[in-house]
Amino acid sequence: MAYWETIFFWIALITYSLAFGGCLYSFIFKNPRVMPKITILLTFGFFAHTAAIIARFSATGHLPWSGHYEYALMGGWFIIAGTLFVGWQNKALQELTVATAPLVIVMMGYGYMQNPGLTRKAASLKTIWLYIHVYFAWLSFGAYSLAMAAGVLYLLKRRNEDRSVSNPAYDRFPSLGRLQELIFRYIVFGFITDTMMISAGSIWAKDLWGSYWAWDPVETWSLISWLIYGITIHLRITFGWRDKRMAWLAIVALSSVIISFFGVNLVVNTSLHVFQVR
């Protein structure tokens, strides 16, 4: 890692941890007034996160697109960016931080334990299709993460309404109906961008490996993830799945995306998606 990248990385990670701790404080001590301050803290961490990416770009000459550390660094940035964007549009959605912040913290911590060393871009990555492919990949990951977070909020609010004494911290949450709508919309947006990601990746693969599809482990898991979310949309539209079932689907389905990004290369070292410097 570059010198300034290390500093800003840890500032971002610590700030996200403080923001998540503030969320827990708000819920446990029933203090909803804390959330606006948490959003300010999250924004500060996001700027530090952005600075870390800029510092790495300055040191390597390319954006962080490959390797577990760079996946975590860039993927976490998109998730926090999405959280801040929807929270800026609707203050009630600032509560999504309670689910997105810990996800990013774990991702960044895991990425740091892998290989955060500075590397040159592999020759196979020097193509415009890389940027298109990865851009839509992170958009879909961010959208699916927001769907997961909305599912968490739904379950928390549903549980709170079933209690005899409600927690005022949950009053800031959108209504259950609105959360259901958001879960579905985030999944649909993620599914569309996921489709674009797979399509761009296939075109890139044709130029790189000579075929549009090679049943590479990462390709296979990305297809599995795409099918899972496609089935989720089908269950909602055709069979009317809603409420807790849809919330749990949004939460559990994210695991397939995480496996695709981080899990496959832990157990399989023959993936074509492991790029070496040329």
Short mmCIF file of C-alpha atoms in Angstrom, two decimals, residues 7-190:
data_model
loop_
_atom_site.label_atom_id
_atom_site.label_comp_id
_atom_site.label_asym_id
_atom_site.label_seq_id
_atom_site.Cartn_x
_atom_site.Cartn_y
_atom_site.Cartn_z
CA ILE A 7 -3.43 6.55 6.30
CA PHE A 8 -6.71 7.29 4.53
CA PHE A 9 -7.66 3.61 4.47
CA TRP A 10 -7.48 3.38 8.25
CA ILE A 11 -9.23 6.72 8.73
CA ALA A 12 -12.11 5.45 6.57
CA LEU A 13 -12.26 2.07 8.32
CA ILE A 14 -12.23 3.61 11.80
CA THR A 15 -14.82 6.21 10.82
CA TYR A 16 -17.15 3.56 9.39
CA SER A 17 -16.74 1.59 12.62
CA LEU A 18 -17.68 4.65 14.67
CA ALA A 19 -20.70 5.23 12.43
CA PHE A 20 -21.88 1.66 12.91
CA GLY A 21 -21.33 1.97 16.66
CA GLY A 22 -23.46 5.11 16.60
CA CYS A 23 -26.25 3.18 14.85
CA LEU A 24 -26.16 0.53 17.56
CA TYR A 25 -26.24 3.23 20.23
CA SER A 26 -29.27 4.82 18.55
CA PHE A 27 -31.21 1.55 18.56
CA ILE A 28 -30.15 0.19 21.95
CA PHE A 29 -30.58 3.45 23.85
CA LYS A 30 -33.62 4.51 21.81
CA ASN A 31 -32.11 7.80 20.67
CA PRO A 32 -33.14 8.62 17.08
CA ARG A 33 -31.52 12.07 17.22
CA VAL A 34 -28.08 10.51 16.75
CA MET A 35 -28.63 9.48 13.12
CA PRO A 36 -27.96 12.86 11.42
CA LYS A 37 -24.59 12.98 13.19
CA ILE A 38 -23.86 9.43 12.05
CA THR A 39 -24.50 10.47 8.45
CA ILE A 40 -21.97 13.29 8.82
CA LEU A 41 -19.48 10.78 10.21
CA LEU A 42 -20.16 8.38 7.34
CA THR A 43 -19.63 11.19 4.84
CA PHE A 44 -16.27 12.02 6.39
CA GLY A 45 -15.26 8.37 6.14
CA PHE A 46 -16.38 8.30 2.52
CA PHE A 47 -14.11 11.23 1.65
CA ALA A 48 -11.20 9.47 3.36
CA HIS A 49 -12.10 6.31 1.43
CA THR A 50 -12.07 8.28 -1.82
CA ALA A 51 -8.68 9.76 -0.91
CA ALA A 52 -7.31 6.24 -0.35
CA ILE A 53 -8.43 5.21 -3.84
CA ILE A 54 -6.87 8.34 -5.35
CA ALA A 55 -3.61 7.65 -3.50
CA ARG A 56 -3.54 4.09 -4.80
CA PHE A 57 -4.29 5.27 -8.32
CA SER A 58 -1.45 7.78 -8.07
CA ALA A 59 0.95 5.04 -6.95
CA THR A 60 -0.07 2.34 -9.46
CA GLY A 61 -1.33 4.34 -12.43
CA HIS A 62 -4.62 2.42 -12.61
CA LEU A 63 -7.87 2.18 -10.71
CA PRO A 64 -8.17 -0.66 -8.15
CA TRP A 65 -9.99 -3.29 -10.22
CA SER A 66 -8.33 -6.64 -9.39
CA GLY A 67 -7.44 -8.73 -6.35
CA HIS A 68 -9.39 -9.18 -3.12
CA TYR A 69 -8.03 -6.03 -1.52
CA GLU A 70 -8.93 -3.86 -4.50
CA TYR A 71 -12.33 -5.56 -4.80
CA ALA A 72 -13.01 -4.65 -1.18
CA LEU A 73 -11.67 -1.12 -1.53
CA MET A 74 -13.70 -0.29 -4.63
CA GLY A 75 -16.78 -2.36 -3.75
CA GLY A 76 -16.99 -0.74 -0.32
CA TRP A 77 -16.78 2.69 -1.95
CA PHE A 78 -19.78 1.97 -4.18
CA ILE A 79 -21.82 0.63 -1.26
CA ILE A 80 -21.16 3.67 0.92
CA ALA A 81 -21.74 6.00 -2.04
CA GLY A 82 -25.13 4.35 -2.61
CA THR A 83 -25.98 4.60 1.08
CA LEU A 84 -25.17 8.31 1.19
CA PHE A 85 -26.98 8.99 -2.09
CA VAL A 86 -30.29 7.41 -1.07
CA GLY A 87 -29.96 8.94 2.41
CA TRP A 88 -29.51 12.36 0.81
CA GLN A 89 -32.66 11.82 -1.24
CA ASN A 90 -34.67 10.59 1.73
CA LYS A 91 -33.48 11.15 5.31
CA ALA A 92 -35.44 8.10 6.48
CA LEU A 93 -33.08 5.95 4.42
CA GLN A 94 -30.05 7.12 6.39
CA GLU A 95 -30.82 4.14 8.59
CA LEU A 96 -29.51 1.82 5.86
CA THR A 97 -26.12 2.51 7.45
CA VAL A 98 -26.90 -0.07 10.13
CA ALA A 99 -26.54 -2.83 7.52
CA THR A 100 -24.21 -1.38 4.88
CA ALA A 101 -21.52 -0.07 7.26
CA PRO A 102 -20.72 -3.45 8.90
CA LEU A 103 -20.68 -5.11 5.46
CA VAL A 104 -18.09 -2.60 4.21
CA ILE A 105 -16.07 -2.88 7.43
CA VAL A 106 -15.82 -6.66 7.07
CA MET A 107 -15.01 -6.38 3.36
CA MET A 108 -12.24 -3.86 3.89
CA GLY A 109 -10.81 -5.78 6.83
CA TYR A 110 -10.80 -8.99 4.82
CA GLY A 111 -9.24 -7.26 1.82
CA TYR A 112 -6.49 -5.80 3.98
CA MET A 113 -5.60 -9.27 5.26
CA GLN A 114 -5.09 -10.45 1.69
CA ASN A 115 -2.46 -8.84 -0.55
CA PRO A 116 -2.73 -5.03 -0.50
CA GLY A 117 0.66 -4.59 -2.14
CA LEU A 118 1.05 -2.24 -5.09
CA THR A 119 1.02 -4.00 -8.47
CA ARG A 120 1.10 -2.94 -12.09
CA LYS A 121 -1.91 -3.60 -14.27
CA ALA A 122 -1.83 -6.95 -16.06
CA ALA A 123 -1.72 -6.71 -19.86
CA SER A 124 -5.07 -8.54 -20.03
CA LEU A 125 -6.70 -5.68 -18.14
CA LYS A 126 -5.71 -2.99 -20.60
CA THR A 127 -9.05 -2.76 -22.39
CA ILE A 128 -12.09 -0.50 -22.27
CA TRP A 129 -14.25 -3.56 -21.64
CA LEU A 130 -12.63 -3.89 -18.22
CA TYR A 131 -14.05 -0.55 -17.13
CA ILE A 132 -17.49 -1.31 -18.52
CA HIS A 133 -17.53 -4.79 -17.00
CA VAL A 134 -16.31 -3.73 -13.57
CA TYR A 135 -18.38 -0.54 -13.45
CA PHE A 136 -21.62 -2.47 -13.87
CA ALA A 137 -20.35 -5.14 -11.48
CA TRP A 138 -19.95 -2.59 -8.70
CA LEU A 139 -23.27 -0.92 -9.51
CA SER A 140 -25.03 -4.28 -9.17
CA PHE A 141 -23.14 -5.13 -5.97
CA GLY A 142 -24.08 -1.75 -4.51
CA ALA A 143 -27.74 -2.14 -5.47
CA TYR A 144 -27.94 -5.67 -4.07
CA SER A 145 -26.31 -4.44 -0.86
CA LEU A 146 -28.90 -1.69 -0.53
CA ALA A 147 -31.64 -4.30 -1.09
CA MET A 148 -30.09 -6.36 1.71
CA ALA A 149 -29.98 -3.30 3.98
CA ALA A 150 -33.62 -2.47 3.21
CA GLY A 151 -34.48 -6.07 4.07
CA VAL A 152 -32.73 -5.70 7.42
CA LEU A 153 -34.63 -2.48 8.14
CA TYR A 154 -37.90 -4.18 7.22
CA LEU A 155 -37.31 -7.06 9.62
CA LEU A 156 -36.25 -4.72 12.42
CA LYS A 157 -39.27 -2.45 11.95
CA ARG A 158 -41.64 -5.41 11.64
CA ARG A 159 -40.27 -6.88 14.87
CA ASN A 160 -40.56 -3.51 16.61
CA GLU A 161 -44.21 -3.11 15.61
CA ASP A 162 -44.99 -6.54 17.04
CA ARG A 163 -43.74 -5.46 20.46
CA SER A 164 -46.02 -3.98 23.11
CA VAL A 165 -43.58 -1.10 23.70
CA SER A 166 -42.05 0.30 20.53
CA ASN A 167 -38.58 1.77 20.16
CA PRO A 168 -38.72 5.41 18.96
CA ALA A 169 -35.47 4.89 17.07
CA TYR A 170 -37.41 2.81 14.54
CA ASP A 171 -39.87 5.63 13.89
CA ARG A 172 -37.33 7.15 11.50
CA PHE A 173 -37.54 4.08 9.28
CA PRO A 174 -39.69 4.26 6.14
CA SER A 175 -43.02 2.44 6.35
CA LEU A 176 -43.08 -1.32 5.84
CA GLY A 177 -44.77 -0.86 2.48
CA ARG A 178 -42.13 1.62 1.35
CA LEU A 179 -39.33 -0.73 2.44
CA GLN A 180 -40.94 -3.55 0.47
CA GLU A 181 -41.02 -1.34 -2.60
CA LEU A 182 -37.38 -0.33 -2.12
CA ILE A 183 -36.21 -3.92 -1.75
CA PHE A 184 -37.80 -4.80 -5.07
CA ARG A 185 -36.55 -1.68 -6.87
CA TYR A 186 -32.97 -2.15 -5.69
CA ILE A 187 -33.04 -5.78 -6.79
CA VAL A 188 -34.42 -4.88 -10.22
CA PHE A 189 -31.77 -2.18 -10.69
CA GLY A 190 -29.08 -4.60 -9.54
#
